[in-house]
Amino acid sequence: MITDIAALAADPSPLARTITVDGAGLSIRALLPGDGEALVAFLAGLSGTSRRFWHGDTDHEVAAAGWIEAIGRYDKLRLVAVDRVGLAGVVDLSLSLPEGHEITRYAEHGIHLDPERTARFGPCVADRWQGRGLADALIPPAWEAIRRLGRDVVVLFGGVHEDNARARRFYRRHGFTEVGALDMWRRL
Ligand SMILES: CC(C)(COP(=O)(O)OP(=O)(O)OC[C@H]1O[C@@H](n2cnc3c(N)ncnc32)[C@H](O)[C@@H]1OP(=O)(O)O)[C@@H](O)C(=O)NCCC(=O)NCCS
């Protein structure tokens, strides 16, 4: 059933599930209004490398407050994975394609992104979880959320750094192909 971001904020239960990764139980769900402190801790706990590849140097408290305030209101849906310690991973999804960003870069490569069909996707797992399969496990719920939102084209949110070899391997493994030096996309 096709739904929208506001409806998923009002009733996030369709996105919730539990998974086991590398022997540990985690829950996957939408970011909720009570997650502010956990989000600050997640951002503050990222290594410099992970931070550089995902959102760069933000003020953690300001970013977390903005993401909580945006729940159900604009173009973003954030999925989180939660373990016994706190947030283990965050997936940014966005349904908007602002001019000057992805839609413009893809057009430079002859690809017209349809704003009605495209979702932007940007995952990040906590450093303690990298290389253990959590990012792989976040893919099915992310694709399910995107399909529920009526989209079937996925582009990387902000592209991928040229030197982020690990992420590029991960995206290729999940069916993405390169568009120029910065971007990767796939159809669902
Ligand atoms: C990009 C990112 C999401 C990928 O996550 P990841 O942990 O490397 O990916 P996975 O969890 O699928 O693990 C993959 C690696 O773990 C290994 N692995 C170990 N156990 C595994 C398991 N049970 N299942 C899958 N892979 C496993 C794989 O062999 C693979 O090794 P490789 O990287 O040498 O090829 C993650 O590295 C990350 O968050 N980086 C920082 C932020 C970032 O760069 N985001 C992307 C912005 S474009």
PDB file of C-alpha atoms and ligand atoms in Angstrom:
ATOM      1  CA  MET A   1       0.000   0.000   0.000  1.00  0.00           C
ATOM      2  CA  ILE A   2       1.382   3.418  -0.967  1.00  0.00           C
ATOM      3  CA  THR A   3       1.659   5.807   1.979  1.00  0.00           C
ATOM      4  CA  ASP A   4       3.356   9.112   2.818  1.00  0.00           C
ATOM      5  CA  ILE A   5       5.870  10.417   5.329  1.00  0.00           C
ATOM      6  CA  ALA A   6       3.284  12.093   7.561  1.00  0.00           C
ATOM      7  CA  ALA A   7       1.249   8.881   7.757  1.00  0.00           C
ATOM      8  CA  LEU A   8       4.353   6.882   8.696  1.00  0.00           C
ATOM      9  CA  ALA A   9       5.160   9.429  11.419  1.00  0.00           C
ATOM     10  CA  ALA A  10       1.629   9.107  12.800  1.00  0.00           C
ATOM     11  CA  ASP A  11       1.856   5.313  12.698  1.00  0.00           C
ATOM     12  CA  PRO A  12       5.439   4.068  12.310  1.00  0.00           C
ATOM     13  CA  SER A  13       4.509   0.466  13.184  1.00  0.00           C
ATOM     14  CA  PRO A  14       4.660  -0.821   9.566  1.00  0.00           C
ATOM     15  CA  LEU A  15       8.388  -0.052   9.515  1.00  0.00           C
ATOM     16  CA  ALA A  16       9.268  -1.756  12.821  1.00  0.00           C
ATOM     17  CA  ARG A  17      10.973  -5.134  12.998  1.00  0.00           C
ATOM     18  CA  THR A  18      13.597  -7.010  14.949  1.00  0.00           C
ATOM     19  CA  ILE A  19      16.686  -8.539  13.386  1.00  0.00           C
ATOM     20  CA  THR A  20      19.733 -10.498  14.476  1.00  0.00           C
ATOM     21  CA  VAL A  21      23.119  -9.433  13.121  1.00  0.00           C
ATOM     22  CA  ASP A  22      26.401 -11.063  14.099  1.00  0.00           C
ATOM     23  CA  GLY A  23      24.644 -12.746  17.031  1.00  0.00           C
ATOM     24  CA  ALA A  24      23.094  -9.568  18.458  1.00  0.00           C
ATOM     25  CA  GLY A  25      19.432  -8.575  18.473  1.00  0.00           C
ATOM     26  CA  LEU A  26      18.533  -5.133  17.126  1.00  0.00           C
ATOM     27  CA  SER A  27      15.302  -3.348  16.421  1.00  0.00           C
ATOM     28  CA  ILE A  28      14.776  -1.401  13.232  1.00  0.00           C
ATOM     29  CA  ARG A  29      12.236   1.396  13.198  1.00  0.00           C
ATOM     30  CA  ALA A  30      11.616   4.982  12.185  1.00  0.00           C
ATOM     31  CA  LEU A  31      13.369   7.752  14.113  1.00  0.00           C
ATOM     32  CA  LEU A  32      11.000   8.831  16.894  1.00  0.00           C
ATOM     33  CA  PRO A  33      10.589  12.153  18.756  1.00  0.00           C
ATOM     34  CA  GLY A  34      12.189  10.658  21.899  1.00  0.00           C
ATOM     35  CA  ASP A  35      15.439   9.754  20.076  1.00  0.00           C
ATOM     36  CA  GLY A  36      17.134  13.174  20.430  1.00  0.00           C
ATOM     37  CA  GLU A  37      19.725  12.185  23.040  1.00  0.00           C
ATOM     38  CA  ALA A  38      20.481   8.872  21.348  1.00  0.00           C
ATOM     39  CA  LEU A  39      20.976  10.697  18.063  1.00  0.00           C
ATOM     40  CA  VAL A  40      23.422  13.158  19.628  1.00  0.00           C
ATOM     41  CA  ALA A  41      25.341  10.206  21.124  1.00  0.00           C
ATOM     42  CA  PHE A  42      25.369   8.423  17.727  1.00  0.00           C
ATOM     43  CA  LEU A  43      26.715  11.489  15.918  1.00  0.00           C
ATOM     44  CA  ALA A  44      29.248  12.264  18.651  1.00  0.00           C
ATOM     45  CA  GLY A  45      30.458   8.635  18.633  1.00  0.00           C
ATOM     46  CA  LEU A  46      31.248   8.504  14.907  1.00  0.00           C
ATOM     47  CA  SER A  47      34.917   8.383  13.957  1.00  0.00           C
ATOM     48  CA  GLY A  48      36.301  11.303  11.963  1.00  0.00           C
ATOM     49  CA  THR A  49      36.295   9.120   8.840  1.00  0.00           C
ATOM     50  CA  SER A  50      32.671   8.064   9.188  1.00  0.00           C
ATOM     51  CA  ARG A  51      31.655  11.647   9.904  1.00  0.00           C
ATOM     52  CA  ARG A  52      33.527  12.938   6.865  1.00  0.00           C
ATOM     53  CA  PHE A  53      31.694  10.449   4.639  1.00  0.00           C
ATOM     54  CA  TRP A  54      28.230  11.111   6.145  1.00  0.00           C
ATOM     55  CA  HIS A  55      26.997  14.638   6.915  1.00  0.00           C
ATOM     56  CA  GLY A  56      30.488  16.032   7.599  1.00  0.00           C
ATOM     57  CA  ASP A  57      31.117  18.276  10.560  1.00  0.00           C
ATOM     58  CA  THR A  58      27.727  19.158  11.933  1.00  0.00           C
ATOM     59  CA  ASP A  59      26.968  20.458  15.393  1.00  0.00           C
ATOM     60  CA  HIS A  60      25.534  17.216  16.805  1.00  0.00           C
ATOM     61  CA  GLU A  61      22.928  18.839  19.027  1.00  0.00           C
ATOM     62  CA  VAL A  62      21.736  21.173  16.284  1.00  0.00           C
ATOM     63  CA  ALA A  63      21.606  18.356  13.699  1.00  0.00           C
ATOM     64  CA  ALA A  64      19.769  15.994  16.056  1.00  0.00           C
ATOM     65  CA  ALA A  65      17.240  18.662  17.031  1.00  0.00           C
ATOM     66  CA  GLY A  66      16.610  19.474  13.373  1.00  0.00           C
ATOM     67  CA  TRP A  67      16.101  15.809  12.461  1.00  0.00           C
ATOM     68  CA  ILE A  68      13.670  15.289  15.336  1.00  0.00           C
ATOM     69  CA  GLU A  69      11.775  18.456  14.465  1.00  0.00           C
ATOM     70  CA  ALA A  70      11.499  17.299  10.853  1.00  0.00           C
ATOM     71  CA  ILE A  71       9.831  13.964  11.684  1.00  0.00           C
ATOM     72  CA  GLY A  72       6.729  13.625   9.536  1.00  0.00           C
ATOM     73  CA  ARG A  73       6.851  17.231   8.363  1.00  0.00           C
ATOM     74  CA  TYR A  74       9.011  17.505   5.293  1.00  0.00           C
ATOM     75  CA  ASP A  75      10.697  15.192   2.795  1.00  0.00           C
ATOM     76  CA  LYS A  76      12.771  13.045   5.172  1.00  0.00           C
ATOM     77  CA  LEU A  77      12.229   9.643   6.683  1.00  0.00           C
ATOM     78  CA  ARG A  78      14.981   8.312   8.920  1.00  0.00           C
ATOM     79  CA  LEU A  79      15.260   4.666   9.861  1.00  0.00           C
ATOM     80  CA  VAL A  80      17.329   3.669  12.871  1.00  0.00           C
ATOM     81  CA  ALA A  81      18.791   0.396  14.114  1.00  0.00           C
ATOM     82  CA  VAL A  82      18.891   0.161  17.900  1.00  0.00           C
ATOM     83  CA  ASP A  83      21.051  -2.211  19.935  1.00  0.00           C
ATOM     84  CA  ARG A  84      21.581  -2.516  23.687  1.00  0.00           C
ATOM     85  CA  VAL A  85      23.910   0.487  23.703  1.00  0.00           C
ATOM     86  CA  GLY A  86      21.848   2.917  21.626  1.00  0.00           C
ATOM     87  CA  LEU A  87      21.620   3.793  17.970  1.00  0.00           C
ATOM     88  CA  ALA A  88      23.681   1.385  15.882  1.00  0.00           C
ATOM     89  CA  GLY A  89      22.819   2.816  12.484  1.00  0.00           C
ATOM     90  CA  VAL A  90      20.823   5.547  10.777  1.00  0.00           C
ATOM     91  CA  VAL A  91      19.476   5.565   7.226  1.00  0.00           C
ATOM     92  CA  ASP A  92      18.503   8.896   5.698  1.00  0.00           C
ATOM     93  CA  LEU A  93      15.754   8.721   3.118  1.00  0.00           C
ATOM     94  CA  SER A  94      14.501  11.783   1.298  1.00  0.00           C
ATOM     95  CA  LEU A  95      11.754  12.250  -1.244  1.00  0.00           C
ATOM     96  CA  SER A  96      12.882  15.638  -2.500  1.00  0.00           C
ATOM     97  CA  LEU A  97      15.253  16.414  -5.366  1.00  0.00           C
ATOM     98  CA  PRO A  98      16.348  20.025  -4.936  1.00  0.00           C
ATOM     99  CA  GLU A  99      17.828  21.783  -7.962  1.00  0.00           C
ATOM    100  CA  GLY A 100      21.595  22.020  -7.891  1.00  0.00           C
ATOM    101  CA  HIS A 101      22.007  18.631  -6.236  1.00  0.00           C
ATOM    102  CA  GLU A 102      21.316  15.073  -7.464  1.00  0.00           C
ATOM    103  CA  ILE A 103      18.765  16.006 -10.133  1.00  0.00           C
ATOM    104  CA  THR A 104      21.216  18.496 -11.664  1.00  0.00           C
ATOM    105  CA  ARG A 105      24.237  16.195 -11.485  1.00  0.00           C
ATOM    106  CA  TYR A 106      22.353  13.277 -13.063  1.00  0.00           C
ATOM    107  CA  ALA A 107      21.058  15.556 -15.842  1.00  0.00           C
ATOM    108  CA  GLU A 108      24.690  16.371 -16.646  1.00  0.00           C
ATOM    109  CA  HIS A 109      25.060  12.643 -17.398  1.00  0.00           C
ATOM    110  CA  GLY A 110      21.922  12.514 -19.546  1.00  0.00           C
ATOM    111  CA  ILE A 111      19.724  10.977 -16.838  1.00  0.00           C
ATOM    112  CA  HIS A 112      16.418  12.645 -16.021  1.00  0.00           C
ATOM    113  CA  LEU A 113      15.449  11.724 -12.462  1.00  0.00           C
ATOM    114  CA  ASP A 114      11.684  11.616 -12.028  1.00  0.00           C
ATOM    115  CA  PRO A 115      10.901  13.449  -8.733  1.00  0.00           C
ATOM    116  CA  GLU A 116       7.775  11.308  -8.318  1.00  0.00           C
ATOM    117  CA  ARG A 117       9.697   8.040  -8.504  1.00  0.00           C
ATOM    118  CA  THR A 118      13.048   8.816  -6.895  1.00  0.00           C
ATOM    119  CA  ALA A 119      14.208   8.488  -3.285  1.00  0.00           C
ATOM    120  CA  ARG A 120      17.569   9.612  -1.914  1.00  0.00           C
ATOM    121  CA  PHE A 121      19.357   7.120   0.336  1.00  0.00           C
ATOM    122  CA  GLY A 122      22.232   7.692   2.785  1.00  0.00           C
ATOM    123  CA  PRO A 123      23.207   5.023   5.330  1.00  0.00           C
ATOM    124  CA  CYS A 124      25.642   5.200   8.230  1.00  0.00           C
ATOM    125  CA  VAL A 125      26.393   2.527  10.787  1.00  0.00           C
ATOM    126  CA  ALA A 126      28.230   3.171  14.045  1.00  0.00           C
ATOM    127  CA  ASP A 127      31.916   2.314  13.810  1.00  0.00           C
ATOM    128  CA  ARG A 128      31.455  -0.515  16.315  1.00  0.00           C
ATOM    129  CA  TRP A 129      29.054  -2.109  13.832  1.00  0.00           C
ATOM    130  CA  GLN A 130      30.937  -1.654  10.565  1.00  0.00           C
ATOM    131  CA  GLY A 131      32.088  -4.821   8.805  1.00  0.00           C
ATOM    132  CA  ARG A 132      29.592  -7.025  10.648  1.00  0.00           C
ATOM    133  CA  GLY A 133      26.669  -7.078   8.222  1.00  0.00           C
ATOM    134  CA  LEU A 134      24.419  -4.446   9.797  1.00  0.00           C
ATOM    135  CA  ALA A 135      24.515  -2.243   6.704  1.00  0.00           C
ATOM    136  CA  ASP A 136      23.457  -5.273   4.627  1.00  0.00           C
ATOM    137  CA  ALA A 137      20.599  -5.902   7.061  1.00  0.00           C
ATOM    138  CA  LEU A 138      19.395  -2.307   6.744  1.00  0.00           C
ATOM    139  CA  ILE A 139      18.856  -2.662   3.003  1.00  0.00           C
ATOM    140  CA  PRO A 140      15.583  -4.689   2.989  1.00  0.00           C
ATOM    141  CA  PRO A 141      13.776  -2.372   5.442  1.00  0.00           C
ATOM    142  CA  ALA A 142      15.050   0.677   3.549  1.00  0.00           C
ATOM    143  CA  TRP A 143      13.793  -0.690   0.210  1.00  0.00           C
ATOM    144  CA  GLU A 144      10.496  -1.613   1.811  1.00  0.00           C
ATOM    145  CA  ALA A 145      10.059   1.929   3.170  1.00  0.00           C
ATOM    146  CA  ILE A 146      10.928   3.405  -0.227  1.00  0.00           C
ATOM    147  CA  ARG A 147       8.423   1.136  -1.972  1.00  0.00           C
ATOM    148  CA  ARG A 148       5.733   2.026   0.581  1.00  0.00           C
ATOM    149  CA  LEU A 149       6.384   5.657  -0.299  1.00  0.00           C
ATOM    150  CA  GLY A 150       5.696   4.828  -3.948  1.00  0.00           C
ATOM    151  CA  ARG A 151       9.283   5.219  -5.199  1.00  0.00           C
ATOM    152  CA  ASP A 152      11.282   2.763  -7.273  1.00  0.00           C
ATOM    153  CA  VAL A 153      14.501   4.616  -8.107  1.00  0.00           C
ATOM    154  CA  VAL A 154      17.199   5.056  -5.446  1.00  0.00           C
ATOM    155  CA  VAL A 155      20.050   7.564  -5.705  1.00  0.00           C
ATOM    156  CA  LEU A 156      22.765   8.192  -3.156  1.00  0.00           C
ATOM    157  CA  PHE A 157      21.943  11.179  -0.973  1.00  0.00           C
ATOM    158  CA  GLY A 158      24.752  13.662  -1.656  1.00  0.00           C
ATOM    159  CA  GLY A 159      26.662  11.094  -3.730  1.00  0.00           C
ATOM    160  CA  VAL A 160      29.631   9.119  -2.417  1.00  0.00           C
ATOM    161  CA  HIS A 161      33.167  10.390  -1.824  1.00  0.00           C
ATOM    162  CA  GLU A 162      35.648   9.152  -4.422  1.00  0.00           C
ATOM    163  CA  ASP A 163      37.835   7.688  -1.660  1.00  0.00           C
ATOM    164  CA  ASN A 164      34.993   5.912   0.171  1.00  0.00           C
ATOM    165  CA  ALA A 165      35.971   2.534  -1.278  1.00  0.00           C
ATOM    166  CA  ARG A 166      34.128   0.605   1.397  1.00  0.00           C
ATOM    167  CA  ALA A 167      30.818   2.316   0.713  1.00  0.00           C
ATOM    168  CA  ARG A 168      31.278   1.928  -3.044  1.00  0.00           C
ATOM    169  CA  ARG A 169      31.831  -1.825  -2.600  1.00  0.00           C
ATOM    170  CA  PHE A 170      28.744  -1.969  -0.406  1.00  0.00           C
ATOM    171  CA  TYR A 171      26.608  -0.098  -2.953  1.00  0.00           C
ATOM    172  CA  ARG A 172      27.864  -2.220  -5.879  1.00  0.00           C
ATOM    173  CA  ARG A 173      27.051  -5.369  -3.907  1.00  0.00           C
ATOM    174  CA  HIS A 174      23.516  -4.032  -3.590  1.00  0.00           C
ATOM    175  CA  GLY A 175      23.020  -3.365  -7.282  1.00  0.00           C
ATOM    176  CA  PHE A 176      24.069   0.289  -7.574  1.00  0.00           C
ATOM    177  CA  THR A 177      25.980   1.496 -10.611  1.00  0.00           C
ATOM    178  CA  GLU A 178      28.126   4.596 -11.029  1.00  0.00           C
ATOM    179  CA  VAL A 179      26.885   7.812 -12.637  1.00  0.00           C
ATOM    180  CA  GLY A 180      29.971   9.990 -13.036  1.00  0.00           C
ATOM    181  CA  ALA A 181      32.545  10.220 -10.257  1.00  0.00           C
ATOM    182  CA  LEU A 182      30.228  11.114  -7.377  1.00  0.00           C
ATOM    183  CA  ASP A 183      26.930   9.374  -7.885  1.00  0.00           C
ATOM    184  CA  MET A 184      25.484   5.867  -7.836  1.00  0.00           C
ATOM    185  CA  TRP A 185      21.932   4.725  -8.410  1.00  0.00           C
ATOM    186  CA  ARG A 186      19.712   1.695  -8.848  1.00  0.00           C
ATOM    187  CA  ARG A 187      16.137   0.785  -9.678  1.00  0.00           C
ATOM    188  CA  LEU A 188      14.228  -1.301  -7.164  1.00  0.00           C
TER     189      LEU A 188
HETATM  190  C1  LIG B   1      29.184   2.444   4.067  1.00  0.00           C
HETATM  191  C2  LIG B   1      28.738   1.573   5.222  1.00  0.00           C
HETATM  192  C3  LIG B   1      27.276   1.862   5.521  1.00  0.00           C
HETATM  193  C4  LIG B   1      28.902   0.098   4.819  1.00  0.00           C
HETATM  194  O1  LIG B   1      28.814  -0.667   5.974  1.00  0.00           O
HETATM  195  P1  LIG B   1      29.805  -1.889   6.228  1.00  0.00           P
HETATM  196  O2  LIG B   1      29.822  -2.197   7.657  1.00  0.00           O
HETATM  197  O3  LIG B   1      31.111  -1.675   5.565  1.00  0.00           O
HETATM  198  O4  LIG B   1      29.020  -2.931   5.419  1.00  0.00           O
HETATM  199  P2  LIG B   1      28.558  -4.325   5.942  1.00  0.00           P
HETATM  200  O5  LIG B   1      28.054  -4.222   7.325  1.00  0.00           O
HETATM  201  O6  LIG B   1      27.673  -4.859   4.868  1.00  0.00           O
HETATM  202  O7  LIG B   1      29.915  -5.116   6.001  1.00  0.00           O
HETATM  203  C5  LIG B   1      30.674  -5.252   4.849  1.00  0.00           C
HETATM  204  C6  LIG B   1      32.017  -5.839   5.197  1.00  0.00           C
HETATM  205  O8  LIG B   1      31.920  -6.626   6.360  1.00  0.00           O
HETATM  206  C7  LIG B   1      32.223  -7.988   6.048  1.00  0.00           C
HETATM  207  N1  LIG B   1      31.299  -8.806   6.848  1.00  0.00           N
HETATM  208  C8  LIG B   1      31.644  -9.444   7.982  1.00  0.00           C
HETATM  209  N2  LIG B   1      30.590 -10.127   8.465  1.00  0.00           N
HETATM  210  C9  LIG B   1      29.558  -9.914   7.618  1.00  0.00           C
HETATM  211  C10 LIG B   1      28.210 -10.371   7.587  1.00  0.00           C
HETATM  212  N3  LIG B   1      27.719 -11.196   8.515  1.00  0.00           N
HETATM  213  N4  LIG B   1      27.402  -9.955   6.571  1.00  0.00           N
HETATM  214  C11 LIG B   1      27.883  -9.128   5.608  1.00  0.00           C
HETATM  215  N5  LIG B   1      29.165  -8.677   5.597  1.00  0.00           N
HETATM  216  C12 LIG B   1      30.010  -9.065   6.601  1.00  0.00           C
HETATM  217  C13 LIG B   1      32.045  -8.108   4.566  1.00  0.00           C
HETATM  218  O9  LIG B   1      32.855  -9.125   4.041  1.00  0.00           O
HETATM  219  C14 LIG B   1      32.458  -6.738   4.081  1.00  0.00           C
HETATM  220  O10 LIG B   1      33.858  -6.636   3.975  1.00  0.00           O
HETATM  221  P3  LIG B   1      34.529  -5.554   2.960  1.00  0.00           P
HETATM  222  O11 LIG B   1      34.075  -4.167   3.397  1.00  0.00           O
HETATM  223  O12 LIG B   1      35.984  -5.775   3.134  1.00  0.00           O
HETATM  224  O13 LIG B   1      34.001  -5.870   1.584  1.00  0.00           O
HETATM  225  C15 LIG B   1      29.584   1.821   6.498  1.00  0.00           C
HETATM  226  O14 LIG B   1      30.931   1.500   6.220  1.00  0.00           O
HETATM  227  C16 LIG B   1      29.451   3.221   7.051  1.00  0.00           C
HETATM  228  O15 LIG B   1      28.487   3.551   7.707  1.00  0.00           O
HETATM  229  N6  LIG B   1      30.477   4.077   6.787  1.00  0.00           N
HETATM  230  C17 LIG B   1      30.514   5.441   7.306  1.00  0.00           C
HETATM  231  C18 LIG B   1      29.461   6.344   6.683  1.00  0.00           C
HETATM  232  C19 LIG B   1      29.429   6.215   5.190  1.00  0.00           C
HETATM  233  O16 LIG B   1      30.445   6.149   4.509  1.00  0.00           O
HETATM  234  N7  LIG B   1      28.212   6.220   4.653  1.00  0.00           N
HETATM  235  C20 LIG B   1      27.984   6.185   3.220  1.00  0.00           C
HETATM  236  C21 LIG B   1      27.949   7.572   2.692  1.00  0.00           C
HETATM  237  S1  LIG B   1      27.835   7.570   0.904  1.00  0.00           S
END
